[in-house]
Coordinates of C-alpha atoms and ligand atoms in Angstrom, one line a residue:
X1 CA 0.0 0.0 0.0
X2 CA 1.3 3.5 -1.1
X3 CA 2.0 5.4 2.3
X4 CA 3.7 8.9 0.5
X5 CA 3.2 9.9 -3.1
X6 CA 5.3 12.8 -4.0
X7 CA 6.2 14.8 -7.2
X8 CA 9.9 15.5 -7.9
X9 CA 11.2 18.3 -9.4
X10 CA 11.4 16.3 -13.3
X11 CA 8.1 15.3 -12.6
X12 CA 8.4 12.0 -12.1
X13 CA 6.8 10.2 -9.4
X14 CA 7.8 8.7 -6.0
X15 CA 5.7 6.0 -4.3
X16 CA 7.1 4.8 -0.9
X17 CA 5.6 1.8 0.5
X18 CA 5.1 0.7 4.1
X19 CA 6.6 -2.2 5.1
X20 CA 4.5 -5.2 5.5
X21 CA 3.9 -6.0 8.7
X22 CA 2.7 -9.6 9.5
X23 CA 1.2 -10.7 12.7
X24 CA 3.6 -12.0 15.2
X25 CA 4.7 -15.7 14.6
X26 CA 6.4 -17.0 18.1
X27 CA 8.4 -20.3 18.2
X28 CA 7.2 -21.8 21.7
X29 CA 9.4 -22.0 23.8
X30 CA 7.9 -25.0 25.8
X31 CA 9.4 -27.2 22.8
X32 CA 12.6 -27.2 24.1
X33 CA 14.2 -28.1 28.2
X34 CA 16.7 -26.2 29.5
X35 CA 17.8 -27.4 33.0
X36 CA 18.3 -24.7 35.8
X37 CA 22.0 -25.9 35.6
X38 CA 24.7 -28.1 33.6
X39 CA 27.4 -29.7 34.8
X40 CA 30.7 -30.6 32.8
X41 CA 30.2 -33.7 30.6
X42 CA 33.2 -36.0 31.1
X43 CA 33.9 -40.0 30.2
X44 CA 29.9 -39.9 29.3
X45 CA 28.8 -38.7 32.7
X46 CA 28.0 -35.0 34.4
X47 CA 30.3 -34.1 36.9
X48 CA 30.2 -31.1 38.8
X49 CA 33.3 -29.2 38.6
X50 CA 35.9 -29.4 41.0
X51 CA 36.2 -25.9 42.2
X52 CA 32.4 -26.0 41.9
X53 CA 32.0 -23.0 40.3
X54 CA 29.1 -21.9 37.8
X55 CA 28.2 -18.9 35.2
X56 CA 25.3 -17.8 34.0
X57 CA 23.9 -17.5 30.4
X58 CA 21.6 -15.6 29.8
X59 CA 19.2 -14.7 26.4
X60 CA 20.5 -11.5 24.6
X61 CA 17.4 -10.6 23.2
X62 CA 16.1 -10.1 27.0
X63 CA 19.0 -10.6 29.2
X64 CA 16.9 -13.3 31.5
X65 CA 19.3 -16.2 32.5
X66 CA 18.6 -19.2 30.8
X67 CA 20.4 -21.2 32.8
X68 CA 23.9 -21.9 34.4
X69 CA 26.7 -23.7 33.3
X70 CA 30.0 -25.5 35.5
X71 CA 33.1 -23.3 35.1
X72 CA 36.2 -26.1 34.0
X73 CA 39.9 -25.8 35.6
X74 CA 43.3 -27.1 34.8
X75 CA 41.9 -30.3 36.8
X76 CA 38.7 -31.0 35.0
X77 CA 40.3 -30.5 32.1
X78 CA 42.7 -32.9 32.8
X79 CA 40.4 -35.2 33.8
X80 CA 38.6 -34.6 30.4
X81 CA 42.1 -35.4 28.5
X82 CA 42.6 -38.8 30.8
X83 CA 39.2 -39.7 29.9
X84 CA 39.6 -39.1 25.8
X85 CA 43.1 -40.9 26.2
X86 CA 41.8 -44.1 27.7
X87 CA 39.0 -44.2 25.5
X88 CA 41.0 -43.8 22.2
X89 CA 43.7 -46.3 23.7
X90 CA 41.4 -49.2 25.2
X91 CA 38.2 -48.3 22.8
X92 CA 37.9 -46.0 20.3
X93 CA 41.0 -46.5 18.0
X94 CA 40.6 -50.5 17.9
X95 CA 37.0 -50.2 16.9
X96 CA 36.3 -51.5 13.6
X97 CA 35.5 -48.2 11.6
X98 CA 32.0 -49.4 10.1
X99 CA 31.2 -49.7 13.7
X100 CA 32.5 -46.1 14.6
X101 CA 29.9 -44.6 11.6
X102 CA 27.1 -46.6 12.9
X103 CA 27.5 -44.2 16.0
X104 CA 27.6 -41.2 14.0
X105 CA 24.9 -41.9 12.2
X106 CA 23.2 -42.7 15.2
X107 CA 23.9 -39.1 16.4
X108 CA 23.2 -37.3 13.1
X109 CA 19.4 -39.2 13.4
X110 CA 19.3 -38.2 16.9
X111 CA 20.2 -34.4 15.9
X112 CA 17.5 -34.9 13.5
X113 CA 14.9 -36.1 15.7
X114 CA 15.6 -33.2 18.5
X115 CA 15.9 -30.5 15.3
X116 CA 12.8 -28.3 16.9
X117 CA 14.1 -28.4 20.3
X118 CA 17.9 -27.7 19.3
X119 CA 16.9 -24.6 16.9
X120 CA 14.5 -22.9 20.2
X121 CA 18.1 -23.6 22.7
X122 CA 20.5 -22.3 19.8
X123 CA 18.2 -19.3 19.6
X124 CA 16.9 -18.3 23.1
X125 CA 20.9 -18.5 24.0
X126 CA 22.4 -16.9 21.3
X127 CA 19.9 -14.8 20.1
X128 CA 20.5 -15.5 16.0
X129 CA 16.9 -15.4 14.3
X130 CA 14.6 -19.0 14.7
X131 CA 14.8 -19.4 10.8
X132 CA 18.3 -19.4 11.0
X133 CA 18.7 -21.8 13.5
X134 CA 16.0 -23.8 12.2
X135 CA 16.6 -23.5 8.6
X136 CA 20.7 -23.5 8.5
X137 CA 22.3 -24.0 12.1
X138 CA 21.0 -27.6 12.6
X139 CA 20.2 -29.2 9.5
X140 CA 23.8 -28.5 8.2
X141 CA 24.7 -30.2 11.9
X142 CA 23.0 -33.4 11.2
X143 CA 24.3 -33.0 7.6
X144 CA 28.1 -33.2 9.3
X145 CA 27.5 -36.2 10.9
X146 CA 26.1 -37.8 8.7
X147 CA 28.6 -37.1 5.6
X148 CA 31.4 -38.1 7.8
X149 CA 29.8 -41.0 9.4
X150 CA 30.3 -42.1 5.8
X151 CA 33.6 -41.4 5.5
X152 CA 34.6 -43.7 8.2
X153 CA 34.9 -46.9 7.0
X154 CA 36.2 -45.6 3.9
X155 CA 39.5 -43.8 4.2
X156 CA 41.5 -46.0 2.2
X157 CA 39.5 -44.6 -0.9
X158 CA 40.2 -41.3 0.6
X159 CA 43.6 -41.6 0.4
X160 CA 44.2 -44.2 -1.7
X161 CA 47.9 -46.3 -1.3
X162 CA 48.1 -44.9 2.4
X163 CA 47.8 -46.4 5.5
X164 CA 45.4 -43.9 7.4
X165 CA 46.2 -43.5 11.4
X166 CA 44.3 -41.0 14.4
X167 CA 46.2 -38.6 15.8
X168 CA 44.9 -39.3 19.2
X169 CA 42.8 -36.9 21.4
X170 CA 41.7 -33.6 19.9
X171 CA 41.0 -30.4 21.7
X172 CA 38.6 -28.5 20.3
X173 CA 37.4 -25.1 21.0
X174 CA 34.6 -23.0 19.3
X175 CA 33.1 -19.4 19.3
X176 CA 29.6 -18.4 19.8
X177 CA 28.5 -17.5 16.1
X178 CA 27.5 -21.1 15.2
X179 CA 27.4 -23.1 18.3
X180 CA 25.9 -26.5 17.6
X181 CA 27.2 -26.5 13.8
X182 CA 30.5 -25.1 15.2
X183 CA 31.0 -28.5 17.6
X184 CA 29.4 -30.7 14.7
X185 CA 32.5 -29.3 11.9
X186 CA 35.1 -30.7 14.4
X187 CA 33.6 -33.8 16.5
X188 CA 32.3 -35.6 13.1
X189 CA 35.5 -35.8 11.3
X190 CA 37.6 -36.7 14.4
X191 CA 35.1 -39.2 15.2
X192 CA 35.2 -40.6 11.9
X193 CA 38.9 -41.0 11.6
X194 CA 39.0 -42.7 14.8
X195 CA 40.2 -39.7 17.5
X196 CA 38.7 -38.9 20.6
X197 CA 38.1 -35.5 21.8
X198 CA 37.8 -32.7 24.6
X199 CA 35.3 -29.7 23.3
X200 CA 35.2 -26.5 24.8
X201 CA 31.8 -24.4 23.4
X202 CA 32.1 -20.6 23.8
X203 CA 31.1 -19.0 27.5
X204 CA 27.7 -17.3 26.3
X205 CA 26.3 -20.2 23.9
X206 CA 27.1 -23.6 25.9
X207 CA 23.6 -24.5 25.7
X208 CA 23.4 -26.7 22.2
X209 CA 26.9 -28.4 22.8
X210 CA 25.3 -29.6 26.3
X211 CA 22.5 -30.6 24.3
X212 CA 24.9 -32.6 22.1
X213 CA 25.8 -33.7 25.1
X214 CA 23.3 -35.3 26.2
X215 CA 22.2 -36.4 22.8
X216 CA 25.9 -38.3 22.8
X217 CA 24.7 -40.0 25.8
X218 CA 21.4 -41.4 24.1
X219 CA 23.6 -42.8 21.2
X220 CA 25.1 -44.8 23.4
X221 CA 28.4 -43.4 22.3
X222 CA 31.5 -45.2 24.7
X223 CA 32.4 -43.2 27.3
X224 CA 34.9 -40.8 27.0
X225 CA 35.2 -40.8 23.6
X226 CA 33.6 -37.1 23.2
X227 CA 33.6 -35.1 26.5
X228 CA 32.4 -32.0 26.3
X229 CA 33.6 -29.2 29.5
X230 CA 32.5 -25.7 29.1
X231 CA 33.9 -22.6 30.7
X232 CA 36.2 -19.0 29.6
X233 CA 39.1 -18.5 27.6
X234 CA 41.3 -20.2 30.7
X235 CA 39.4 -23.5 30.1
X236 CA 40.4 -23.3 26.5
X237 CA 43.7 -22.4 27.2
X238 CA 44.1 -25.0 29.6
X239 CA 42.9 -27.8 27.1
X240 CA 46.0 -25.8 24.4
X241 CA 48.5 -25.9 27.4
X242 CA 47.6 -29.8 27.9
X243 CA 50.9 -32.2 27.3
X244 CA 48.3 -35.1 26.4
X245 CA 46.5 -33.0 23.5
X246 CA 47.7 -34.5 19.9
X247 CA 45.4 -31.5 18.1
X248 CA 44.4 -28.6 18.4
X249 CA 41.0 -27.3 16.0
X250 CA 40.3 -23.9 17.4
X251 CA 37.8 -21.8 15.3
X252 CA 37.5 -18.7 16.6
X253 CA 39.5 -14.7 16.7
X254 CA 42.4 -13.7 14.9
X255 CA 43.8 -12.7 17.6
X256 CA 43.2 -16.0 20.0
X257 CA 44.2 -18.2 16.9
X258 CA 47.7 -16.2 17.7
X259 CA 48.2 -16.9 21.2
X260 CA 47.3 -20.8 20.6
X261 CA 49.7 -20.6 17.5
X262 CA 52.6 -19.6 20.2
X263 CA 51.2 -22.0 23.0
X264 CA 51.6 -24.5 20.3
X265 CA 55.0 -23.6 19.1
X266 CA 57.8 -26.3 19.7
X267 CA 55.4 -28.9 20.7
X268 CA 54.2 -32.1 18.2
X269 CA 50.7 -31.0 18.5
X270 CA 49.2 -30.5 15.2
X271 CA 46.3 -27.5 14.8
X272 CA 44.2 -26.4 12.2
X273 CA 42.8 -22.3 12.8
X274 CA 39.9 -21.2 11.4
X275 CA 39.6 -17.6 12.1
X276 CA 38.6 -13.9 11.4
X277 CA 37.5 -12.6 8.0
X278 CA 36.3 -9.5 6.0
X279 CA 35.3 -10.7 2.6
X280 CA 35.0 -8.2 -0.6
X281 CA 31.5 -9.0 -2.1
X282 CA 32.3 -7.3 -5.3
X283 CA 29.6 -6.1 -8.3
X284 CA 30.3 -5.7 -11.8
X285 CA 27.7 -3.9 -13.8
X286 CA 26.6 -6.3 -15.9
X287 CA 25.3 -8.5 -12.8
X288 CA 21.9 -8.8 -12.0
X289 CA 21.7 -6.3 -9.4
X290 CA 18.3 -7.3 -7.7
X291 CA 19.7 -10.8 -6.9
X292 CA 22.9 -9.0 -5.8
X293 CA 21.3 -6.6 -3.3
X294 CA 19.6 -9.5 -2.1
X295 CA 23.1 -11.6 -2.2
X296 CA 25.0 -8.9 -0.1
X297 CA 21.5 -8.7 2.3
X298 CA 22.0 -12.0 3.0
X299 CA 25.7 -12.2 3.4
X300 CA 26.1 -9.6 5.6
X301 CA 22.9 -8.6 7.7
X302 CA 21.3 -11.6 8.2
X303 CA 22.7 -13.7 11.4
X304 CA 23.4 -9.9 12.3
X305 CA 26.7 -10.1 10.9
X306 CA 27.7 -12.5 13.3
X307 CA 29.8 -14.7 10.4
X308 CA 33.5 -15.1 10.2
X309 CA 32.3 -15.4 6.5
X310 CA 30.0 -12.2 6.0
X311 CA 30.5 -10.2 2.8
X312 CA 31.4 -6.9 5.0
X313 CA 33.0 -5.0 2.6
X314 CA 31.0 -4.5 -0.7
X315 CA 32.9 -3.3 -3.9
X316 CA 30.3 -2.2 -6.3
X317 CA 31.4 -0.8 -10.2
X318 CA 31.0 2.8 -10.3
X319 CA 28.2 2.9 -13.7
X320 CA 26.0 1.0 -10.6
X321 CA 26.9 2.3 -7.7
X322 CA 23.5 4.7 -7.6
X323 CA 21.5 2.2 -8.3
X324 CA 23.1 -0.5 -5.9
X325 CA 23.2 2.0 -2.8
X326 CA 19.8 3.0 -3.3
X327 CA 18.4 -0.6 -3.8
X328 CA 20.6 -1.5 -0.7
X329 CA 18.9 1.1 1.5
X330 CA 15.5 0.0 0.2
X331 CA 16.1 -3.7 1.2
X332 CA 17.1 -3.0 4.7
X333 CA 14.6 -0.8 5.7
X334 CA 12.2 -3.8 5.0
X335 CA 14.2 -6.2 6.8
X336 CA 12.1 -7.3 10.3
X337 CA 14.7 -6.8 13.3
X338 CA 13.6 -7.9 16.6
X339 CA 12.4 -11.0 18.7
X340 CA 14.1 -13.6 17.7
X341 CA 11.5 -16.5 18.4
X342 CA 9.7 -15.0 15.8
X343 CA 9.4 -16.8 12.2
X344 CA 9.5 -13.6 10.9
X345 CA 12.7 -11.8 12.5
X346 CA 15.3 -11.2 9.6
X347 CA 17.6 -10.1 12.2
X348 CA 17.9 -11.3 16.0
X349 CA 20.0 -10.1 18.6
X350 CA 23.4 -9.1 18.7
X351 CA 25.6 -11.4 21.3
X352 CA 26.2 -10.1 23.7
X353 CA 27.0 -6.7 25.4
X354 CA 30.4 -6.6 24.7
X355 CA 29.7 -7.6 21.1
X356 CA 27.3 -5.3 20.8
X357 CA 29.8 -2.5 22.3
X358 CA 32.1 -3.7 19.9
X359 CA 30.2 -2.8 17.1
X360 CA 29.2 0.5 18.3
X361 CA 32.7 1.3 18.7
X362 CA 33.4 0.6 14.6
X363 CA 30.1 2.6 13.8
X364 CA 31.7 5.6 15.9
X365 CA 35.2 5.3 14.2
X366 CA 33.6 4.9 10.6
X367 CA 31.9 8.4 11.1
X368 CA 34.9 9.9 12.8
X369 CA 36.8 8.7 9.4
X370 CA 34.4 11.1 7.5
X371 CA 32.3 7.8 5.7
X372 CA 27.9 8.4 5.3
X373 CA 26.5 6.5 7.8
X374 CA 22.5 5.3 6.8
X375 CA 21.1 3.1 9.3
X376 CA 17.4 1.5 8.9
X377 CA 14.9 3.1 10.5
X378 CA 13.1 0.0 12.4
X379 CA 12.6 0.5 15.9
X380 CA 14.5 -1.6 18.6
X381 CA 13.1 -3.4 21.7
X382 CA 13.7 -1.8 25.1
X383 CA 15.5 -4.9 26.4
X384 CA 18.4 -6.8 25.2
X385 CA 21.2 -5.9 22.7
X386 CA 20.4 -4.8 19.6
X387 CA 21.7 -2.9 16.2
X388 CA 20.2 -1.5 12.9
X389 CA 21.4 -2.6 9.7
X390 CA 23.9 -0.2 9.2
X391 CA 25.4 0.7 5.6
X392 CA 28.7 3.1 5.1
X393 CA 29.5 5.0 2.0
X394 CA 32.3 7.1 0.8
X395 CA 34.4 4.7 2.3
X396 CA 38.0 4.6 1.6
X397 CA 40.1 1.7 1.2
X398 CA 42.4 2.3 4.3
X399 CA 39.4 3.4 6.5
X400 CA 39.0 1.0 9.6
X401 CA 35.7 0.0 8.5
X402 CA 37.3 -1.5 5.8
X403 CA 40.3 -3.1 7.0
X404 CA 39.0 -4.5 10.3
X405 CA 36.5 -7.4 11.2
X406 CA 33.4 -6.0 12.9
X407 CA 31.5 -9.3 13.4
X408 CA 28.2 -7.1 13.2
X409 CA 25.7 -6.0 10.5
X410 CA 27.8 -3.3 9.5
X411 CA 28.3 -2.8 5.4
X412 CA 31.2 -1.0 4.0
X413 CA 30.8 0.1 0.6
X414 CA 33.5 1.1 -1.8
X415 CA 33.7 1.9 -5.4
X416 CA 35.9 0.5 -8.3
X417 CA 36.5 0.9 -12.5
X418 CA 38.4 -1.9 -14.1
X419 CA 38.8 -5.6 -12.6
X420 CA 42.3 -5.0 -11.7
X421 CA 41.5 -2.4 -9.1
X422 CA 39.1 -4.2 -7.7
X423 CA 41.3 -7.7 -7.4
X424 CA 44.2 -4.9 -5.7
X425 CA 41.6 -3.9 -3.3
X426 CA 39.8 -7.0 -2.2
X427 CA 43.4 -9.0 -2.0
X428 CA 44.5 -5.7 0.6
X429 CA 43.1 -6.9 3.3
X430 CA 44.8 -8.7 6.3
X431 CA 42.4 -11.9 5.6
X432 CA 41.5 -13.8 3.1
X433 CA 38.8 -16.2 4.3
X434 CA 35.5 -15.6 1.4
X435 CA 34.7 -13.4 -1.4
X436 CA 31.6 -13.1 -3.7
X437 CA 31.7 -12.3 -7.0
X438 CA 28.6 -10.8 -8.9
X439 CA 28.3 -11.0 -12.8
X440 CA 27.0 -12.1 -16.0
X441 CA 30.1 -13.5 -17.5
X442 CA 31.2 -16.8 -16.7
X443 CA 34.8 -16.0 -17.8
X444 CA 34.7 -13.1 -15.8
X445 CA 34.1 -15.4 -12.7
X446 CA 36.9 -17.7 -13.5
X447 CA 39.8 -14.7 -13.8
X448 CA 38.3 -13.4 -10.6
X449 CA 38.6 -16.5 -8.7
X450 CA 42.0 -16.9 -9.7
X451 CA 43.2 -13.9 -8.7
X452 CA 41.3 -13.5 -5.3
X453 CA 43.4 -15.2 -2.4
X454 CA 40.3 -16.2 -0.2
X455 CA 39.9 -19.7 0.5
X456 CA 36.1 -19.7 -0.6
X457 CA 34.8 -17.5 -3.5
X458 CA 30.8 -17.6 -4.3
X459 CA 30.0 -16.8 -7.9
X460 CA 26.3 -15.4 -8.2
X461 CA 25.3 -16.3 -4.4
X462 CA 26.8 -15.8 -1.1
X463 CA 26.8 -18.1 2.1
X464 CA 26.3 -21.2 1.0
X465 CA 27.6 -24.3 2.6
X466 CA 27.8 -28.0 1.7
X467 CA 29.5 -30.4 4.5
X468 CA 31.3 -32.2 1.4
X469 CA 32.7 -28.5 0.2
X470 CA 36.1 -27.6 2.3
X471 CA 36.0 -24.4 3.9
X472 CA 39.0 -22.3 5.3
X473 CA 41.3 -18.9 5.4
X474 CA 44.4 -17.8 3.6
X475 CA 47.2 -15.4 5.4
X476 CA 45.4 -14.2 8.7
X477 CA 42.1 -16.2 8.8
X478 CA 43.8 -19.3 9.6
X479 CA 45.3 -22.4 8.1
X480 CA 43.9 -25.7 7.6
X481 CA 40.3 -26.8 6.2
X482 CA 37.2 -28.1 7.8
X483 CA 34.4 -30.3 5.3
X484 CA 34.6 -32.3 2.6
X485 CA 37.7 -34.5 2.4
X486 CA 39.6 -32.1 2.8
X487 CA 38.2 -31.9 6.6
X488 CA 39.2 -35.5 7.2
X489 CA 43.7 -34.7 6.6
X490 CA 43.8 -33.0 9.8
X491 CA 42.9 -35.3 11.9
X492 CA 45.4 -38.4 10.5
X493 CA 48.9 -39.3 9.4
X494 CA 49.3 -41.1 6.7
X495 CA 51.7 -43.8 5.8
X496 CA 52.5 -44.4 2.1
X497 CA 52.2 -48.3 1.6
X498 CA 54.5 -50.1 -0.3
X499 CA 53.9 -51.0 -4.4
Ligands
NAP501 P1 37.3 -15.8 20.5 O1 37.2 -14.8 21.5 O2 38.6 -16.1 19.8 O3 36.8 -17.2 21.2 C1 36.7 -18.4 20.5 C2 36.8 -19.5 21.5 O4 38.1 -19.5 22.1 C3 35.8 -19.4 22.6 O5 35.4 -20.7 23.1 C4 36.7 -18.7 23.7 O6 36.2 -18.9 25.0 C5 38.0 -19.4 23.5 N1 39.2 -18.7 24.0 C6 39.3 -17.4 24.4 N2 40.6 -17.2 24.8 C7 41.2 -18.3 24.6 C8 42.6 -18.7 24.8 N3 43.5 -17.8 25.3 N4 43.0 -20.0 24.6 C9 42.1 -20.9 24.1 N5 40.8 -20.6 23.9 C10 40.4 -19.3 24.1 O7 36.3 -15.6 19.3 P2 34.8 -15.2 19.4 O8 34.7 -13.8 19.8 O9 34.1 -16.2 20.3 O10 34.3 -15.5 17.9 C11 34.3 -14.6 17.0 C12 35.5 -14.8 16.1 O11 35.5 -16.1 15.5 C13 35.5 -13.8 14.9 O12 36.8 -13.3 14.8 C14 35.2 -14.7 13.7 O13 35.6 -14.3 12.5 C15 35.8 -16.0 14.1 N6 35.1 -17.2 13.5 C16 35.8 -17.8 12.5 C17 35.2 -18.8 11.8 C18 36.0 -19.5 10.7 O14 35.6 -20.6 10.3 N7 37.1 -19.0 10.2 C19 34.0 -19.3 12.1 C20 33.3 -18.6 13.2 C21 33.9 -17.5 13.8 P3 35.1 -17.8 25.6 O15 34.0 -17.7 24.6 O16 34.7 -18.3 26.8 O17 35.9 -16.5 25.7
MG502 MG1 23.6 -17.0 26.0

């Protein structure tokens, strides 16, 4: 319905339409069971922690506790690490591997079963909109396990004229962005190639890994073989520091993925780092620009920015610019930010507080660099920690916004002429972890591609993910790749066999 008509200067005319607002569409919360408080999961039982402390976690959207959750110390994580050990020496590494997948299948059909109740928990605890959760988060969980549960009795295809051997016990530690997916990426392929492993979820989203927990319990899985201890960054440095750690799989900040890097330094533990990011989503004009808006909408607003991934820096070519920005500020004005139960909600809530001050922080310093703020004009609820889609123009290339990972819905937008400028402005970036490419010509796409050092380009879409595609950063976002075959090499030596 036409809200404004108004008659420009050339006479043309301007029709501004209200956004649509639909009828509120809550997720009940009822579906799912949150106990008042979770203990540490360890050789497949709960056990309180030993200095018996506990945290809370609350629900950003309304900062009510959710629930709380044991705090693990140097001894509980040893006492993890023990239990991983004797379960990889006396059980898990002698098991015949079609036995191992029948367990991983067995949690991927459990994940499956439980999909309602896991997509409320991921939700209510870290605040990311229901159809996200419900839509992406845990079917491409259950997907994980179940593409490596087939893996497991198959390695010698894999690697074909090698002798395939676990590393041992893996510690693995994961940030709050994609919780349940997050400790589904790194148990399934350790399980599958026969390690055992120690997982440390991040402090404000423990919820769905306990969940996991628990669901690992169902399965019958044997115990000790995935313990799961939650707790701060001491916990996960404690399970680094550990002499009886083989691996390290850490996905998580730059700047944490350094500190484990030197932990790590002159020891035989192996790690792979998946970390920060600040992909160039880049638009040629001869793209189709609708899809493209709707492309950078998606890669960068949606999960509130909260993706290692997220297509925060947008190169558009300069014959389109106009028409791009103005489409762009169209879109988000019609994106639905709030309540994250909601089936509606585009956009959730942010983190947490400190997240939520971190992004503040970048909006302040992208104005003070002289760039055009335009925010959407939605209104925000009183409670809980919130931010507008937020786009920046008359951005410069060495501008902060540019060069620096927000992790919020935060869009900086920059111009360019030829394709060599923008290759020489994408690749000048500290990471290198995606890129999207937007265009018409297919050859185009392939020059691109090689030229962009990102370890995942998208040609014509953004965000998508596959559990048999291998996903990982060049030069500051990290080393090493998670999915697909690829995800299986870290977690094994291999042994060429004789002719
Ligand atoms: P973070 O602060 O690095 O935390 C990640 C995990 O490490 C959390 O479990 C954290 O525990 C733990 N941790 C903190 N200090 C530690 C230490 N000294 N030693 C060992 N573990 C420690 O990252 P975040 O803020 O949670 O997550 C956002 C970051 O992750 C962004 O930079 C994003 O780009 C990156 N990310 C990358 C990918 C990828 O695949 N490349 C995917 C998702 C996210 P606490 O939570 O309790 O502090
Ligand atoms: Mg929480």
């Amino acid at each position: 319905m036409p809200k404004t008509i108004s008659k420009k200067k050339n006479n043309t005319i301007k029709l501004k339409f209200d956004t649509w607002q639909y009828a509120p569409a809550p997720e009940s919360k009822s579906a799912a069971s949150i106990k008042p408080q979770y203990d540490l999961f360890i050789n497949g039982e709960w056990v309180k922690p030993s200095g018996n402390k506990y945290f809370d976690t609350i629900n950003p959207a309304t900062e009510e506790k959710l629930s709380e959750v044991a705090e693990a110390n140097v001894a509980d994580v040893d006492k993890a690490v023990s239990a991983a050990r004797r379960s990889y020496e006396k059980v898990w590494k002698k098991m015949p591997a079609k036995e191992r997948a029948k367990y991983i299948f067995r949690i991927a059909r459990i994940v499956q079963e439980k999909a309602r109740e896991l997509a409320i928990i991921e939700t209510l605890d870290g605040g990311k909109a229901i159809r996200e959760s419900r839509d992406f988060d845990v079917p491409t969980a259950a997907n994980h396990f179940f593409y490596y549960a087939g893996w497991a009795d198959k390695l010698e295809y894999a690697f074909p004229n090698c002798a395939t051997e676990p590393l041992g016990v893996a510690g693995q530690i994961i940030p709050w962005n994609f919780p349940l997916l997050m400790a589904a990426w790194k148990i399934a392929p350790a399980l599958a190639t026969g390690n055992t492993v120690v997982l440390k979820p991040a402090e404000t989203t423990s919820l769905t890994a306990l969940k996991l927990a628990e669901i690992i319990q169902e399965a019958d899985l044997p115990p000790g073989v995935v313990n799961i201890i939650t707790g701060a960054g001491s916990t996960g440095a404690a399970i680094v520091n550990h002499p009886d750690i083989n691996k390290i799989a850490f996905t998580g900040s730059t700047d944490v993925g350094k500190i484990i890097q030197r932990a790590i330094a002159g020891t035989n533990k192996k790690a792979t780092l998946e970390l920060g990011g600040k992909a160039a989503n880049i638009i040629f004009e001869d793209a189709p620009i609708d899809q493209a808006v709707e492309g950078v909408v998606n890669g960068i607003y949606f999960n509130q920015g909260h993706v290692c991934c997220a297509g925060s820096r947008l190169y558009v070519q300069e014959s389109v610019a106009k028409e791009v920005i103005r489409k762009l500020k169209d879109r988000i004005e019609s994106l639905i930010v709030g309540d994250p139960m909601d089936k509606n909600t585009d956009i959730g809530a942010i983190n947490s507080r400190q997240q939520l001050e971190t992004i503040h922080k970048y909006i302040k310093i992208g104005e003070a660099e002289g760039s055009e703020m335009y925010q959407s004009s939605c209104s925000l609820p009183a409670k809980g920690f919130w931010c507008r889609p937020t786009l920046f123009t008359n951005v410069a290339q060495s501008n902060r916004i540019a060069q620096e990972e927000i992790f919020g819905p935060v869009l900086a937008i920059l111009t360019f002429r030829t394709d060599d400028e923008v290759i020489e402005k994408a690749n000048n970036s500290p990471y290198g972890l995606s890129a999207g490419v937007w265009t018409d010509k297919g050859s185009k796409i392939f020059n691109m591609t090689k030229r962009m050092r990102a370890g995942v380009i998208w040609a014509n879409t953004f965000n998508k993910f596959d559990p048999s595609s291998p996903f990982g950063g060049y030069k500051e976002s990290g080393y090493g790749r998670e999915g697909g075959l690829h995800g299986l090499l870290p977690y094994l030596n291999l042994n060429p066999l004789s002719p």
